[in-house]
Amino acid sequence: KVVASLPCYGEDNVDAQRGRGVFQRSIAALHKLNEAGYGSSSSDLELDLVYNPSGAFLPPSQESLEGDYKRELLDNFGIEFNNLITITNMPIKRFADHLAKQGQMKEYMELLVNNYNPQTVGGLMCLNTISVGWDGSLYDCDFNQQLGMGIVGKSEESSATKKKLSIFDIECLTDLEKYSVLTDNHCFGCTAGSGSSCQGATA
């Protein structure tokens, strides 16, 4: 399976978000993937595309947007793909800097909190997926990894001492079940609206 980011099916929107010429290069790459069998209805090789909003708003319905993507990409470029994954912009790092510069951080956080959907919780990626750093350090999700929020457990030297865990501290993934998921304000990004995860909407 190949998962590729394409924030819109229109050239102007993609180039405005990613840079001049990115859309045409993306289309060329998708053509090569289709030629190799990815995304074709007659092949088992899957091609999924990822959408994230261009600003401080929630993604639209994943199902309806996928229909728009498939129609526009097939009619205009002859491109096929399997699934569309919609991801909410997290209020961290570069996007947080953008929100701060635009004076939109408070408004965006209110949007996420006010659109909290309890039905998204069961599908949160932090409940069944971990992220592993280059040095083996463990994180509950990609976003916690970006923020340096590692999974914290007991040290072997002292049960009273806490330390960030790595793959060298566990025998199997079930060893992590006794530890609570680390949360912060950015977690509302995964629970707002239809939810957000590495697999797309969760509700």
Tab-separated table of N, CA, C and O in Angstrom, residues 108-117 185 188 192:
chain	number	residue	atom	x	y	z
A	108	TYR	N	-9.427	28.663	17.069
A	108	TYR	CA	-9.313	27.293	16.558
A	108	TYR	C	-9.481	26.278	17.680
A	108	TYR	O	-10.153	25.251	17.492
A	109	MET	N	-8.900	26.543	18.836
A	109	MET	CA	-9.064	25.629	19.965
A	109	MET	C	-10.526	25.561	20.386
A	109	MET	O	-11.034	24.481	20.728
A	110	GLU	N	-11.216	26.679	20.348
A	110	GLU	CA	-12.645	26.680	20.670
A	110	GLU	C	-13.426	25.847	19.659
A	110	GLU	O	-14.371	25.141	20.011
A	111	LEU	N	-13.019	25.920	18.387
A	111	LEU	CA	-13.656	25.115	17.350
A	111	LEU	C	-13.503	23.627	17.650
A	111	LEU	O	-14.472	22.858	17.570
A	112	LEU	N	-12.287	23.214	18.017
A	112	LEU	CA	-12.028	21.810	18.312
A	112	LEU	C	-12.811	21.350	19.540
A	112	LEU	O	-13.440	20.282	19.535
A	113	VAL	N	-12.759	22.142	20.600
A	113	VAL	CA	-13.427	21.770	21.848
A	113	VAL	C	-14.946	21.737	21.671
A	113	VAL	O	-15.619	20.799	22.123
A	114	ASN	N	-15.492	22.733	21.000
A	114	ASN	CA	-16.939	22.818	20.826
A	114	ASN	C	-17.484	21.730	19.908
A	114	ASN	O	-18.688	21.437	19.935
A	115	ASN	N	-16.608	21.144	19.092
A	115	ASN	CA	-17.031	20.065	18.185
A	115	ASN	C	-16.588	18.694	18.676
A	115	ASN	O	-16.554	17.735	17.900
A	116	TYR	N	-16.249	18.596	19.971
A	116	TYR	CA	-15.874	17.302	20.553
A	116	TYR	C	-16.981	16.285	20.310
A	116	TYR	O	-18.158	16.546	20.555
A	117	ASN	N	-16.594	15.111	19.817
A	117	ASN	CA	-17.545	14.042	19.504
A	117	ASN	C	-17.126	12.777	20.240
A	117	ASN	O	-16.137	12.149	19.870
A	185	ASN	N	-3.837	19.600	25.085
A	185	ASN	CA	-4.882	20.300	24.329
A	185	ASN	C	-4.987	19.844	22.875
A	185	ASN	O	-6.078	19.864	22.289
A	188	PHE	N	-7.717	17.316	21.312
A	188	PHE	CA	-9.052	17.667	20.829
A	188	PHE	C	-9.115	17.625	19.305
A	188	PHE	O	-10.195	17.497	18.727
A	192	ALA	N	-12.564	15.927	17.386
A	192	ALA	CA	-13.511	16.935	16.885
A	192	ALA	C	-14.200	16.444	15.616
A	192	ALA	O	-13.580	15.771	14.776
